[in-house]
mmCIF file of C-alpha atoms in Angstrom:
data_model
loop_
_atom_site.group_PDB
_atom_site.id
_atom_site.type_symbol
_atom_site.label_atom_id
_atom_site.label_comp_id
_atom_site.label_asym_id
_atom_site.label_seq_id
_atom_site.Cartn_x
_atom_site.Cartn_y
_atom_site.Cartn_z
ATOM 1 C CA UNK A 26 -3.157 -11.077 6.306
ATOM 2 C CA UNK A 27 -4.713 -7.534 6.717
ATOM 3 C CA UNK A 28 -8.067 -7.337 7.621
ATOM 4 C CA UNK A 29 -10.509 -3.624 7.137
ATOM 5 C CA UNK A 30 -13.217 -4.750 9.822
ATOM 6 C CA UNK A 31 -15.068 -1.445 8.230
ATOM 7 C CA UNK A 32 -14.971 -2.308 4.469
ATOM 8 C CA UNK A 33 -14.997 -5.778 5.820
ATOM 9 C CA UNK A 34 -12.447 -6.563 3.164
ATOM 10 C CA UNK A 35 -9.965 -9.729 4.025
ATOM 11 C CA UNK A 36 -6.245 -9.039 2.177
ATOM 12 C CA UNK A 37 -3.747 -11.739 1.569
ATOM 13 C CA UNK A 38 -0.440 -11.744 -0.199
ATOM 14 C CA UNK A 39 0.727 -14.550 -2.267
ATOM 15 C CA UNK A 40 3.833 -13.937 -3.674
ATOM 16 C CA UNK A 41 5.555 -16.309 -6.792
ATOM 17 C CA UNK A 42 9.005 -17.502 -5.836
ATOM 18 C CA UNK A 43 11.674 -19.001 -8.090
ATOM 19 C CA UNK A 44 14.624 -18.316 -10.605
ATOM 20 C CA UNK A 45 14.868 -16.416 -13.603
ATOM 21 C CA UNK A 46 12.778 -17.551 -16.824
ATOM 22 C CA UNK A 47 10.827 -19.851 -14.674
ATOM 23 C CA UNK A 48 7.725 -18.833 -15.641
ATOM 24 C CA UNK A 49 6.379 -16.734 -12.488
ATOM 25 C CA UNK A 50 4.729 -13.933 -14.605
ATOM 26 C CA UNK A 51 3.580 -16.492 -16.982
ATOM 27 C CA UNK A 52 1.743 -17.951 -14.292
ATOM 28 C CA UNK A 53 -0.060 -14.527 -13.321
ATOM 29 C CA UNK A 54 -0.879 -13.253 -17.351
ATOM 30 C CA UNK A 55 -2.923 -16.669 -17.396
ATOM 31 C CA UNK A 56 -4.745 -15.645 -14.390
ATOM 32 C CA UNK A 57 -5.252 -12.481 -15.689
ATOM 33 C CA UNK A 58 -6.886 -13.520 -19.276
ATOM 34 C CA UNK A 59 -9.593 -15.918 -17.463
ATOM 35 C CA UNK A 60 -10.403 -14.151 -14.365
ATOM 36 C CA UNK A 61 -14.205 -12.576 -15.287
ATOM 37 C CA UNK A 62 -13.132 -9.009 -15.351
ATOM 38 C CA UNK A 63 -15.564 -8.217 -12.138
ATOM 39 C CA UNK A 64 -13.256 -9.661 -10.169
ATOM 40 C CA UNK A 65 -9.672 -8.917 -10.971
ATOM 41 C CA UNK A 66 -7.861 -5.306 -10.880
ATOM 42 C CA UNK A 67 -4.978 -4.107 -13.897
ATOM 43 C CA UNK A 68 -2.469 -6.426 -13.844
ATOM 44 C CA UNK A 69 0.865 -4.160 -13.152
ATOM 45 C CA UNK A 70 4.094 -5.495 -14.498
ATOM 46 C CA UNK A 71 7.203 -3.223 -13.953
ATOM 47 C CA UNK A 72 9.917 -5.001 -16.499
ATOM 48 C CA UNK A 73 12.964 -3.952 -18.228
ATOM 49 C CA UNK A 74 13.252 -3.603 -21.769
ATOM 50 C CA UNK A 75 14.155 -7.140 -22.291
ATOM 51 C CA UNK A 76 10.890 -8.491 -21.046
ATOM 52 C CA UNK A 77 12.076 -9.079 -17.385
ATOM 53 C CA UNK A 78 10.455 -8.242 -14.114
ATOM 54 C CA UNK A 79 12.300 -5.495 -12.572
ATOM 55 C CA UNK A 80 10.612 -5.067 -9.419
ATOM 56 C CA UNK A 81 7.592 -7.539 -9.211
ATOM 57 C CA UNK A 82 3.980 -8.464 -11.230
ATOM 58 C CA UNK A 83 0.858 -7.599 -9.376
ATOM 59 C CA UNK A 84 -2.612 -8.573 -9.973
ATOM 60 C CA UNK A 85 -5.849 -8.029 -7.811
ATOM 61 C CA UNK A 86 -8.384 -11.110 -6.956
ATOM 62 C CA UNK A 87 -11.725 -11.225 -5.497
ATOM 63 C CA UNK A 88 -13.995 -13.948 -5.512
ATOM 64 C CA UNK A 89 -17.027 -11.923 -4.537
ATOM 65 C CA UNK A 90 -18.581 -11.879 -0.844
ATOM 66 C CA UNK A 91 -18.458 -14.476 1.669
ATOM 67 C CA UNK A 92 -20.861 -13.806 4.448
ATOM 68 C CA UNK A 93 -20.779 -10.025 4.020
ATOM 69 C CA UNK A 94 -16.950 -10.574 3.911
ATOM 70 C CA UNK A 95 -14.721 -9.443 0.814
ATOM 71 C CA UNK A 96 -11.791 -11.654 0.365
ATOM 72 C CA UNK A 97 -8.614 -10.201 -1.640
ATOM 73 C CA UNK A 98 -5.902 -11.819 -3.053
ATOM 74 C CA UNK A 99 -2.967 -9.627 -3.802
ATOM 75 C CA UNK A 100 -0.803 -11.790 -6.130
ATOM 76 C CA UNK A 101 2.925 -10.410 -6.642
ATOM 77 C CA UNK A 102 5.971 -11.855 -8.309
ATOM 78 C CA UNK A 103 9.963 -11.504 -7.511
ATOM 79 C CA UNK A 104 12.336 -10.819 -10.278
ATOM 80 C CA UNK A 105 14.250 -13.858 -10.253
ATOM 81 C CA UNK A 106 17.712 -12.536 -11.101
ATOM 82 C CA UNK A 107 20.625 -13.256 -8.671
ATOM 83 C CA UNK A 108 21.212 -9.402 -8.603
ATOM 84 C CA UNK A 109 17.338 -8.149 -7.648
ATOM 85 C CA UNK A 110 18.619 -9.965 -4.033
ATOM 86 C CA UNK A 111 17.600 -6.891 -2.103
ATOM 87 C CA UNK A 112 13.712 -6.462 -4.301
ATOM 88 C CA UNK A 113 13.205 -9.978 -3.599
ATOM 89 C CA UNK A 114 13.311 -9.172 0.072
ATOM 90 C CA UNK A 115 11.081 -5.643 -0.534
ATOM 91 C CA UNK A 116 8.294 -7.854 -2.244
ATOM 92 C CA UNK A 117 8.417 -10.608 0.369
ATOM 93 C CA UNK A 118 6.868 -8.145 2.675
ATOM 94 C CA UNK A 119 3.912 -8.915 4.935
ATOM 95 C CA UNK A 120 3.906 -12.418 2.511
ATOM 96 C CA UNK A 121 0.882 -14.637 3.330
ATOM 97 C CA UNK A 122 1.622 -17.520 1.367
ATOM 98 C CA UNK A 123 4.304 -18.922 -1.403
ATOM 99 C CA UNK A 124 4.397 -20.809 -4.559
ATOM 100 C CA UNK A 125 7.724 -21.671 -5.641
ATOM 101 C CA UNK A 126 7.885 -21.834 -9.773
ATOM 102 C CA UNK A 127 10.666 -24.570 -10.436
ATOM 103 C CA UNK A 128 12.050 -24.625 -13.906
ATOM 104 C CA UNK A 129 12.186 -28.445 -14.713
ATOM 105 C CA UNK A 130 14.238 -28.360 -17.113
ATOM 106 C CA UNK A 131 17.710 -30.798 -16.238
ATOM 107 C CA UNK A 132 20.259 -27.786 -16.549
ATOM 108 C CA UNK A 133 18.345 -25.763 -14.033
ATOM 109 C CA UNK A 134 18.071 -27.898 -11.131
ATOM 110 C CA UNK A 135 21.196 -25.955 -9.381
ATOM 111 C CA UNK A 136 19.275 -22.349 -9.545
ATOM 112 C CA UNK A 137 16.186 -23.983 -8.843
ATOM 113 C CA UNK A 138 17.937 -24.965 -5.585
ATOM 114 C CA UNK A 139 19.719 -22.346 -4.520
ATOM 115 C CA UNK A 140 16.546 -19.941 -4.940
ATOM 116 C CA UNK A 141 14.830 -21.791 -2.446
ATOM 117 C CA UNK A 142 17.743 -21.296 -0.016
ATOM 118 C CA UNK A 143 17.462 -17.957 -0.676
ATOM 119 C CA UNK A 144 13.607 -17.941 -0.081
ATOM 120 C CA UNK A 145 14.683 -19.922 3.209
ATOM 121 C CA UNK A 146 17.174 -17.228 4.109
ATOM 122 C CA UNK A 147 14.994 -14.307 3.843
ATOM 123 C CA UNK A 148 12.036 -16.502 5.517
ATOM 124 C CA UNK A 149 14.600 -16.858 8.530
ATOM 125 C CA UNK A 150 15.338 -13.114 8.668
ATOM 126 C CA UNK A 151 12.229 -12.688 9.454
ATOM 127 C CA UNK A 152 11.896 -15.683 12.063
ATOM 128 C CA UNK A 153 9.728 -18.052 10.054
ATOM 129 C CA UNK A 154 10.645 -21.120 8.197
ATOM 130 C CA UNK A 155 10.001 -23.128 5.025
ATOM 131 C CA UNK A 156 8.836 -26.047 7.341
ATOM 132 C CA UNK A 157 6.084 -23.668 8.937
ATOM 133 C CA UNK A 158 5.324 -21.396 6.309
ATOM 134 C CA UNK A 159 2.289 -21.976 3.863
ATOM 135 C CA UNK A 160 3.856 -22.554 0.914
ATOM 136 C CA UNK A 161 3.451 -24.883 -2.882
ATOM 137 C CA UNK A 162 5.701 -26.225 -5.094
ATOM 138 C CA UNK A 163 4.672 -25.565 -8.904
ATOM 139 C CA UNK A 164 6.708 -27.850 -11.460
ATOM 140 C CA UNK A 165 6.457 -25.609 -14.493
ATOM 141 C CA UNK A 166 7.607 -26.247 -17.986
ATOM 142 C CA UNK A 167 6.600 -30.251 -18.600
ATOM 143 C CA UNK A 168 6.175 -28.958 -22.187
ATOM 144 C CA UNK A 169 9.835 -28.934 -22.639
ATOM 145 C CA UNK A 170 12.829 -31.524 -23.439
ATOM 146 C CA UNK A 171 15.404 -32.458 -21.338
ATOM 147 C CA UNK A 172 13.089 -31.928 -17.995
ATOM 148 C CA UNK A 173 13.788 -33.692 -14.879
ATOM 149 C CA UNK A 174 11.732 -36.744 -14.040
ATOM 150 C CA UNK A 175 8.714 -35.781 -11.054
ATOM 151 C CA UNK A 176 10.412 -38.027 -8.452
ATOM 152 C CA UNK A 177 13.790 -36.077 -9.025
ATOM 153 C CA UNK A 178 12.545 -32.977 -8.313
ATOM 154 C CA UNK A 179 10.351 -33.823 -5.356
ATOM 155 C CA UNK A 180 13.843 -35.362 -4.113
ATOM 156 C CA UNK A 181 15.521 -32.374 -4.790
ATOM 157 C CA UNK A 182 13.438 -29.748 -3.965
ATOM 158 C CA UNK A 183 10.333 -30.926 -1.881
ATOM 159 C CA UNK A 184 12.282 -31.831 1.508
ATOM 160 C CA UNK A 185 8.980 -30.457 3.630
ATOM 161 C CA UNK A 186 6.513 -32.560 1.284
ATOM 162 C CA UNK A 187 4.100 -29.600 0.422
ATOM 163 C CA UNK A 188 1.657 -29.462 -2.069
ATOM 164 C CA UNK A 189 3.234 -29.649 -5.638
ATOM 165 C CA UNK A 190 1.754 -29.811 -9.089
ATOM 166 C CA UNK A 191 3.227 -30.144 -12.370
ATOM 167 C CA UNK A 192 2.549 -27.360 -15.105
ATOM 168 C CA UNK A 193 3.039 -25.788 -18.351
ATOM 169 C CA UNK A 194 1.788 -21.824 -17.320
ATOM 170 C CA UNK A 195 2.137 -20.352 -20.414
ATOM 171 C CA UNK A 196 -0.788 -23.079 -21.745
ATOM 172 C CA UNK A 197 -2.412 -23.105 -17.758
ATOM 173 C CA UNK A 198 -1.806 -26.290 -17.070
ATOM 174 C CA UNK A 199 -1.518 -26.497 -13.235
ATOM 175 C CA UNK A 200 -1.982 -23.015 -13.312
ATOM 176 C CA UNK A 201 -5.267 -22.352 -11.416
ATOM 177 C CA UNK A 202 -5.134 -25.509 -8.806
ATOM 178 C CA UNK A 203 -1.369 -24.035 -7.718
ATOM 179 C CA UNK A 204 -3.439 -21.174 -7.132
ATOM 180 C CA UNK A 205 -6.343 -22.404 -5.242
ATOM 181 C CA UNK A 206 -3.847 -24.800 -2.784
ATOM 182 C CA UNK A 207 -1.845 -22.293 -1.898
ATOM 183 C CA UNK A 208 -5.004 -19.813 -0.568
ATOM 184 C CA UNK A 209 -6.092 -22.992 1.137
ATOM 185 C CA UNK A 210 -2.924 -23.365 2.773
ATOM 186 C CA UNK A 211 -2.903 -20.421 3.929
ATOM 187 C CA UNK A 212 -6.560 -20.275 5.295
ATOM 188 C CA UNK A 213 -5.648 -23.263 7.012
ATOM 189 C CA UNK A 214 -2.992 -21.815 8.471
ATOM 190 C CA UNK A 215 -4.920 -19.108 9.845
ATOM 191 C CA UNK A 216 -7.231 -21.333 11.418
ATOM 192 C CA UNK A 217 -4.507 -23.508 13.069
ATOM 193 C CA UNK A 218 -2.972 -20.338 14.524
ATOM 194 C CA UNK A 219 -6.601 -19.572 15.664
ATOM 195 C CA UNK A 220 -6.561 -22.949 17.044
ATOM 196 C CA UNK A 221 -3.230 -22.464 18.923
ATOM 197 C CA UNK A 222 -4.354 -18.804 20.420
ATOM 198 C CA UNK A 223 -7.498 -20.750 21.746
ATOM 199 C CA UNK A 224 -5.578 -23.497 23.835
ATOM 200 C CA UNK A 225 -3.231 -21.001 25.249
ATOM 201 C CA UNK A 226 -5.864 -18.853 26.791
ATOM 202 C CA UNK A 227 -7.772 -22.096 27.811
ATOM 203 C CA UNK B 10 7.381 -9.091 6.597
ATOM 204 C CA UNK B 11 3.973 -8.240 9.273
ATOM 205 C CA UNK B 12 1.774 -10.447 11.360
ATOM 206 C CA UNK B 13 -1.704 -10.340 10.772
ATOM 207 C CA UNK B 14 -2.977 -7.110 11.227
ATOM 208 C CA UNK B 15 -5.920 -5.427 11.419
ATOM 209 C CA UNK B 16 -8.243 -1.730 11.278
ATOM 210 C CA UNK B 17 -10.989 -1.305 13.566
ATOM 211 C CA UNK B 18 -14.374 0.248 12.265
ATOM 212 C CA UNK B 19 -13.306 3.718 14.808
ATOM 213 C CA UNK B 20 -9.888 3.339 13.305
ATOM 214 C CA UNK B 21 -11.030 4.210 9.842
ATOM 215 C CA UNK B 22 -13.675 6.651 10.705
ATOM 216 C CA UNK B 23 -10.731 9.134 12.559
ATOM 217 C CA UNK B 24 -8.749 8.131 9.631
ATOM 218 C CA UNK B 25 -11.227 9.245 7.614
ATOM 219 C CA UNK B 26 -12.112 11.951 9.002
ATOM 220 C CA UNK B 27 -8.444 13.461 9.223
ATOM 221 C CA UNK B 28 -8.358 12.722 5.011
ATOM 222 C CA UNK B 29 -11.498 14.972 4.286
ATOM 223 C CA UNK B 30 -10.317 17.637 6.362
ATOM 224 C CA UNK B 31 -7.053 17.877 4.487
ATOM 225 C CA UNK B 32 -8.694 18.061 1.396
ATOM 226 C CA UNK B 33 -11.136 20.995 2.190
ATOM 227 C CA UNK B 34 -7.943 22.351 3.360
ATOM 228 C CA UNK B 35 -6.035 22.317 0.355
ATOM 229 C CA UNK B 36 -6.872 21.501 -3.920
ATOM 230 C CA UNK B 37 -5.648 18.094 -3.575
ATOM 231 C CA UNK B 38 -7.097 15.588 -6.709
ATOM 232 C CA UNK B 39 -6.755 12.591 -3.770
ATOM 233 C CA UNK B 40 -5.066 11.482 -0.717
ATOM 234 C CA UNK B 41 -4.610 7.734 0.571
ATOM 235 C CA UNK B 42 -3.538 6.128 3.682
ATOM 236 C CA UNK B 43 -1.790 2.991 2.327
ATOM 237 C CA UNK B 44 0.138 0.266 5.035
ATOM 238 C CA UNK B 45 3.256 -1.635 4.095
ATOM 239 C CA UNK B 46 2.017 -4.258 2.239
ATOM 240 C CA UNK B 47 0.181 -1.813 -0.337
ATOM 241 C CA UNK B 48 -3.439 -2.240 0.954
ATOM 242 C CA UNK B 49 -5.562 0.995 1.191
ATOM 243 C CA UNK B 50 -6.505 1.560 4.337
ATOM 244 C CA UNK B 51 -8.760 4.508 3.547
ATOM 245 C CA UNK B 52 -9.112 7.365 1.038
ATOM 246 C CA UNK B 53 -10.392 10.353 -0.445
ATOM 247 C CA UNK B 54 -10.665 11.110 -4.160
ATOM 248 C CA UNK B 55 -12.022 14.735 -5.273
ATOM 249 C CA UNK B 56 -15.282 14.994 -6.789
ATOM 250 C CA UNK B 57 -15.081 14.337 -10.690
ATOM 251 C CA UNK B 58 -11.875 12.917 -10.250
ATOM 252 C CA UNK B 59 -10.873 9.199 -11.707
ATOM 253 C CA UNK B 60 -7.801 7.222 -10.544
ATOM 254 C CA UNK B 61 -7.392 3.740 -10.295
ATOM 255 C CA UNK B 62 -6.738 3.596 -6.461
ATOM 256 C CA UNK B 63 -5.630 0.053 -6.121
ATOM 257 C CA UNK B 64 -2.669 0.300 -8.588
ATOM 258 C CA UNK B 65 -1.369 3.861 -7.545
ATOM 259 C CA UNK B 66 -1.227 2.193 -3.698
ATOM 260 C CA UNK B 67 0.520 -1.057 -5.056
ATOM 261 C CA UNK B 68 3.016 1.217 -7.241
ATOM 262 C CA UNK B 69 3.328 3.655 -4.382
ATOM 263 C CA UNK B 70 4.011 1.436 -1.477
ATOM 264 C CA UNK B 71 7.175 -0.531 -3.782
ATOM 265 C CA UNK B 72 8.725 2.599 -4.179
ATOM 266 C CA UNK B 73 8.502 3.143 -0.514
ATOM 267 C CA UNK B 74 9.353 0.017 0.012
ATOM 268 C CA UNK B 75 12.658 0.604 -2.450
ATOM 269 C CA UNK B 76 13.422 3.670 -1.004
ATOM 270 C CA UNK B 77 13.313 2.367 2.614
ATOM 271 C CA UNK B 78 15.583 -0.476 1.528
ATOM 272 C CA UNK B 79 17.725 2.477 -0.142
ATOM 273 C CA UNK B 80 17.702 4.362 2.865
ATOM 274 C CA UNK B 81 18.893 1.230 4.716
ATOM 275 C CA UNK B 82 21.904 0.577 2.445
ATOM 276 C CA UNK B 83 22.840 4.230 2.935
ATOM 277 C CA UNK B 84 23.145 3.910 6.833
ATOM 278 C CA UNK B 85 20.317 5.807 7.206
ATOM 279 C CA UNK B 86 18.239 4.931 10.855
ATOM 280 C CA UNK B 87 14.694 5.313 9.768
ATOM 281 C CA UNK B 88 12.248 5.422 6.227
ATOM 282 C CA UNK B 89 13.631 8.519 4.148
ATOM 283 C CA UNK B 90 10.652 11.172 5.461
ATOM 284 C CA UNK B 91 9.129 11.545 2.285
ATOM 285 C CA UNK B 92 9.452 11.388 -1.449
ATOM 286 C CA UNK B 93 8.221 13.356 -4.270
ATOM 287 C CA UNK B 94 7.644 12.502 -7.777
ATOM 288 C CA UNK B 95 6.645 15.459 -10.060
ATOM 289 C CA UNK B 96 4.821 15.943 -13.173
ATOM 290 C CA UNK B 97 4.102 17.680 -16.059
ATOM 291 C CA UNK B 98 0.282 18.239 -14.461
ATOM 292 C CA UNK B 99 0.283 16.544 -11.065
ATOM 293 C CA UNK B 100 2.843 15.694 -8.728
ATOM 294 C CA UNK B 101 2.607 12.608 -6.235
ATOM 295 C CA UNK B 102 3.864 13.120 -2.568
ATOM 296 C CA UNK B 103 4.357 10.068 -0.184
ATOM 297 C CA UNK B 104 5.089 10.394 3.452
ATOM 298 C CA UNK B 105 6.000 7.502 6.199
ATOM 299 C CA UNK B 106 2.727 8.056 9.040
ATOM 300 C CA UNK B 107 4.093 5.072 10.854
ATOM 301 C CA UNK B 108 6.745 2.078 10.361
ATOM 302 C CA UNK B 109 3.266 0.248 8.989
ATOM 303 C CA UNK B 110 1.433 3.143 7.375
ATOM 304 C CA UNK B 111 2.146 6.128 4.731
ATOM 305 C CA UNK B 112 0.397 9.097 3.205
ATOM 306 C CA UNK B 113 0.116 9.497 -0.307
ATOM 307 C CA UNK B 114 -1.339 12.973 -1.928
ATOM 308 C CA UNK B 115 -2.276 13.403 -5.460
ATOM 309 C CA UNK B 116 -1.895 16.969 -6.422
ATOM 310 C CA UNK B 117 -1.690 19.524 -9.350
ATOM 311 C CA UNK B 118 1.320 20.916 -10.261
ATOM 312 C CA UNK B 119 -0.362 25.080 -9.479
ATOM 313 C CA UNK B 120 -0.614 23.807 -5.690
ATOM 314 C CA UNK B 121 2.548 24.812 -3.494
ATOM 315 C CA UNK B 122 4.756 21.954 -2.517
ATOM 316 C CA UNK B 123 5.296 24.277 0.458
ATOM 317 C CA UNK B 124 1.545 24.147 1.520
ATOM 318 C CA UNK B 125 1.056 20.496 0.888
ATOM 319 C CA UNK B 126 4.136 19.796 2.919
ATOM 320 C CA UNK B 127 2.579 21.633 5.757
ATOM 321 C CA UNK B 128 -0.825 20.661 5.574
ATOM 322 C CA UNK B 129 0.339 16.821 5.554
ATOM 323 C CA UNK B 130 2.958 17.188 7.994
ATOM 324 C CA UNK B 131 -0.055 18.564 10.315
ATOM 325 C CA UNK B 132 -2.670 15.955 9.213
ATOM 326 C CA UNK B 133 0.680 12.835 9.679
ATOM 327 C CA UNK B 134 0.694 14.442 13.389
ATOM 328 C CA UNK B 135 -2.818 13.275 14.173
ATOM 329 C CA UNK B 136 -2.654 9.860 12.186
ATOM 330 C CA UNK B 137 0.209 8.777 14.012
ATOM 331 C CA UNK B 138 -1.464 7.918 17.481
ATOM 332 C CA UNK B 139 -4.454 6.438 15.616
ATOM 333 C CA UNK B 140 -2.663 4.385 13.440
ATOM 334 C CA UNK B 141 -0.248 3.271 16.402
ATOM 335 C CA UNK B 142 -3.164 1.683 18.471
ATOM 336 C CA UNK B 143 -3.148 -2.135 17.832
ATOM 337 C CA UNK B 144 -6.899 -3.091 17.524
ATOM 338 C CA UNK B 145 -7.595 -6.543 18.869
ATOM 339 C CA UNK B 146 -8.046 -8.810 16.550
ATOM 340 C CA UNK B 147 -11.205 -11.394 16.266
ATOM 341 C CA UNK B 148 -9.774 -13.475 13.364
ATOM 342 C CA UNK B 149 -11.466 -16.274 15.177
ATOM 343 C CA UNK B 150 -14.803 -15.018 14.065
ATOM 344 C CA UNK B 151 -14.217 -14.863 10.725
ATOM 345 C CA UNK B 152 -12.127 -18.058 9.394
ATOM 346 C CA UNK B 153 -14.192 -21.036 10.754
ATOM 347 C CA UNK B 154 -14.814 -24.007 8.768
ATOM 348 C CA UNK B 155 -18.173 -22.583 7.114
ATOM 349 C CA UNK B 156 -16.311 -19.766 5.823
ATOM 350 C CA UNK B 157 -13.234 -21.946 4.036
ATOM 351 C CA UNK B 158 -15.771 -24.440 2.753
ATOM 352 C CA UNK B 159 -17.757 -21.023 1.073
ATOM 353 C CA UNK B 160 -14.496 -20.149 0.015
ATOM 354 C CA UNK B 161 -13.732 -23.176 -1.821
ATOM 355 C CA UNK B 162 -16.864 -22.888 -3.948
ATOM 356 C CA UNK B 163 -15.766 -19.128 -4.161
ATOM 357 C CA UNK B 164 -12.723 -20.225 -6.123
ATOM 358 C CA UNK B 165 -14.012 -22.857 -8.003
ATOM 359 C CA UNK B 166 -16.763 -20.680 -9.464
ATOM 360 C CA UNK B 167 -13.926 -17.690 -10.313
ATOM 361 C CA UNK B 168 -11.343 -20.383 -11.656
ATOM 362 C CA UNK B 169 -14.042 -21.509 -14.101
ATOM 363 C CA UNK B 170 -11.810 -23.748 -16.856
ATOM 364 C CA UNK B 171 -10.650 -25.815 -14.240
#
């Protein structure tokens, strides 16, 4: 979180998390197309020429003032590759919150899996954890056959029982309240390190 | 990745103030003072000019971001000091202030790389203390429950089909 007590602008990073093809940019072009235009920036996507993030997705939200105060939320994606290892850990930077973009389909349980890890690891690099961190799991592609049944995947992949929601983001299904838990989490978050700060000096 | 972080209100005025006196100093079309994470701290665009601030810091701190990583990978011990990308018209120059904070100058292609160099190398000297103070932070104030439960309503009014 980044605060500008002069433009009394609030900043927080959300960042989508999760393998290749699972539907993280989808997730942010649906934001973009029914966000009133007042309160979104451009939304920047630096891809390849096959269609895949490269670097990351950003996109701009405000929500208009809260008591004189101007929250922001700067959504970015990862590129999901095994090889973009190293831009994974670049966009991560100063990360507020996470939502993790499964694919449900049945063959990609494994990469599903071992892109948390790798979420974990870099979380641990920098001395924080999956258990403490604000963070939602988004179950994207229910459209699809051959998808892994809800209570497999919460097995699987929901070992710290955080908020999860089923989706299909290229329709917006689950799109928007992924959104709006996550920012929640994290405010509450804030508020229970507030909390914390207050008993120690008590 | 950063802890919560903040600017104070005399924070941004120096800041400020540092930014328009580079740009009487020199033709620049704008010059930013961006942190890590890509938020603009403060900046200064020239009169009649139009740039799309938000994006160009986004863009600007991932390729800082890159080339630190880059730099890193090469053995280097610190951010690469600056980087350069040049134009047909305008060339964009981006310089590490701090470990948090960088400089970013928009500039025609007719100014001297030499005098821009200078000039921000100068103006980097006094932004370093300011930017280096820590200011303390009053997050307390601002996330209590009246402001999540505004929030809430916030998002539910900008998420409308939901």
């Amino acid at each position: 979180m980044f605060i500008h007590w002069a433009l009394k602008e609030i900043h927080l990073k959300i960042v989508y998390y999760g393998p290749g093809l699972c539907g993280k940019t989808a997730n942010l072009q649906y934001i973009y197309t029914r966000i009133d235009p007042a309160l979104k920036g451009d939304l920047i996507t630096l891809k390849t020429r096959e269609d895949r993030t490269i670097f990351f997705d950003f996109l701009q939200l405000e929500v208009g003032q809260i008591d004189e105060k101007k929250p922001k939320f700067n959504l970015y994606t990862v590129p999901g590759q095994i090889n973009y290892n190293h831009t994974r850990k670049v966009v991560l930077n100063g990360v507020d919150g996470l939502v993790f973009v499964a694919d449900s389909q049945k063959e990609m349980m494994d990469a599903n899996l071992d892109t948390l890890l790798d979420l974990e690891k870099h979380l641990i690099a920098d001395g924080k954890s999956l258990e403490e961190f604000p963070w939602v799991l988004q179950y994207n592609k229910r459209d699809l056959p051959n998808i892994e049944s809800i209570q497999e995947m919460e097995t699987k992949l929901n070992f710290f029982n955080v908020p999860s929601f089923e989706a299909v983001a290229t329709r917006g299904t689950g799109v928007f309240p992924t959104l709006k838990e996550v920012i929640k989490q994290v405010v509450a978050k804030v508020q229970q390190q507030i909390e914390e700060g207050k008993r120690m000096r008590a | 990745m950063s802890e919560n972080a903040s600017i104070s209100h005399t924070q941004y005025d120096q800041v400020i103030a540092c930014l328009t006196e580079l740009l009487k100093k020199l033709r620049l079309k704008a010059v930013l003072v961006v942190n890590s994470s890509g938020r603009i701290i403060a900046e200064k665009i020239r009169q009649k000019t139009s740039m799309e601030t938000t994006t160009l810091a986004t863009l600007a701190s991932g390729s800082y971001a890159a080339a630190a990583e880059m730099a890193r990978q090469l053995g280097e011990h610190n951010h690469f000091k600056m980087m350069l990308h040049e134009g047909h018209k305008q060339n964009v120059f981006i310089s590490s202030i701090t470990d948090d904070f960088f400089l970013i100058i928009v500039f025609e292609t007719d100014v001297a790389l030499g005098m821009v160099r200078l000039f921000a190398k100068r103006t980097m000297v006094q932004l370093n203390p300011i930017l280096s103070e820590k200011p303390k932070n009053q997050f307390a104030e601002l996330f209590d429950q009246h402001f999540q439960g505004l929030l809430n309503e916030k998002l539910d009014q900008a998420f409308l089909d939901e």
